[in-house]
Amino acid sequence: ARMSAQRVRFFKKEITLDPMTSYERRIVHAVLTEYPDIVTESIGNEPNRKVIIKPFEGR
């Protein structure tokens, strides 16, 4: 997750991670809160929910 966050920060493009369990998604969201310049979002339906990591476009 951290490596993907670094890619998002460098290239300024969102990345969609592979489907994962709710527990794994929760860990990704929690770990990536330490990066103020990116945001995470879960999309899809179980069992194929994925996490999207995006650059933060603040106002």
mmCIF file of C-alpha atoms in Angstrom:
data_model
loop_
_atom_site.group_PDB
_atom_site.id
_atom_site.type_symbol
_atom_site.label_atom_id
_atom_site.label_comp_id
_atom_site.label_asym_id
_atom_site.label_seq_id
_atom_site.Cartn_x
_atom_site.Cartn_y
_atom_site.Cartn_z
ATOM 1 C CA ALA A 1 0.000 0.000 0.000
ATOM 2 C CA ARG A 2 2.797 2.419 0.845
ATOM 3 C CA MET A 3 4.546 1.710 -2.462
ATOM 4 C CA SER A 4 1.300 2.405 -4.324
ATOM 5 C CA ALA A 5 0.894 5.630 -2.356
ATOM 6 C CA GLN A 6 4.383 6.699 -3.400
ATOM 7 C CA ARG A 7 3.504 6.038 -7.055
ATOM 8 C CA VAL A 8 0.332 8.118 -6.740
ATOM 9 C CA ARG A 9 2.307 10.952 -5.156
ATOM 10 C CA PHE A 10 4.976 10.850 -7.875
ATOM 11 C CA PHE A 11 2.801 10.403 -10.982
ATOM 12 C CA LYS A 12 -0.274 12.310 -9.687
ATOM 13 C CA LYS A 13 -2.556 9.552 -11.041
ATOM 14 C CA GLU A 14 -4.926 7.267 -9.173
ATOM 15 C CA ILE A 15 -4.224 3.571 -8.688
ATOM 16 C CA THR A 16 -6.815 0.826 -8.173
ATOM 17 C CA LEU A 17 -5.653 -2.049 -5.988
ATOM 18 C CA ASP A 18 -6.754 -5.656 -6.472
ATOM 19 C CA PRO A 19 -9.928 -6.872 -4.706
ATOM 20 C CA MET A 20 -9.433 -7.583 -1.005
ATOM 21 C CA THR A 21 -11.347 -8.398 2.153
ATOM 22 C CA SER A 22 -12.892 -5.714 4.349
ATOM 23 C CA TYR A 23 -10.166 -6.280 6.944
ATOM 24 C CA GLU A 24 -7.406 -5.746 4.371
ATOM 25 C CA ARG A 25 -9.134 -2.631 3.006
ATOM 26 C CA ARG A 26 -9.445 -1.210 6.516
ATOM 27 C CA ILE A 27 -5.695 -1.657 7.037
ATOM 28 C CA VAL A 28 -4.928 0.093 3.724
ATOM 29 C CA HIS A 29 -7.188 3.040 4.614
ATOM 30 C CA ALA A 30 -5.674 3.285 8.114
ATOM 31 C CA VAL A 31 -2.045 3.094 6.973
ATOM 32 C CA LEU A 32 -2.493 5.640 4.207
ATOM 33 C CA THR A 33 -4.006 8.291 6.492
ATOM 34 C CA GLU A 34 -0.385 9.250 7.220
ATOM 35 C CA TYR A 35 -0.179 10.752 3.704
ATOM 36 C CA PRO A 36 -2.040 14.090 3.728
ATOM 37 C CA ASP A 37 -1.658 14.501 -0.034
ATOM 38 C CA ILE A 38 -3.594 11.347 -1.012
ATOM 39 C CA VAL A 39 -7.086 9.980 -0.367
ATOM 40 C CA THR A 40 -8.451 6.437 -0.434
ATOM 41 C CA GLU A 41 -11.866 5.156 -1.432
ATOM 42 C CA SER A 42 -13.449 1.700 -1.620
ATOM 43 C CA ILE A 43 -15.516 0.816 -4.684
ATOM 44 C CA GLY A 44 -17.436 -2.205 -5.965
ATOM 45 C CA ASN A 45 -19.435 -4.951 -4.308
ATOM 46 C CA GLU A 46 -18.300 -7.819 -2.118
ATOM 47 C CA PRO A 47 -16.342 -9.975 -2.707
ATOM 48 C CA ASN A 48 -14.737 -7.782 -5.359
ATOM 49 C CA ARG A 49 -14.401 -4.473 -3.491
ATOM 50 C CA LYS A 50 -11.234 -2.576 -4.331
ATOM 51 C CA VAL A 51 -9.385 0.404 -2.894
ATOM 52 C CA ILE A 52 -8.612 3.396 -5.082
ATOM 53 C CA ILE A 53 -5.685 5.589 -4.035
ATOM 54 C CA LYS A 54 -5.903 9.121 -5.476
ATOM 55 C CA PRO A 55 -3.947 12.338 -5.198
ATOM 56 C CA PHE A 56 -5.723 14.809 -2.897
ATOM 57 C CA GLU A 57 -7.045 17.757 -4.830
ATOM 58 C CA GLY A 58 -7.594 20.198 -1.977
ATOM 59 C CA ARG A 59 -9.269 23.525 -2.324
#
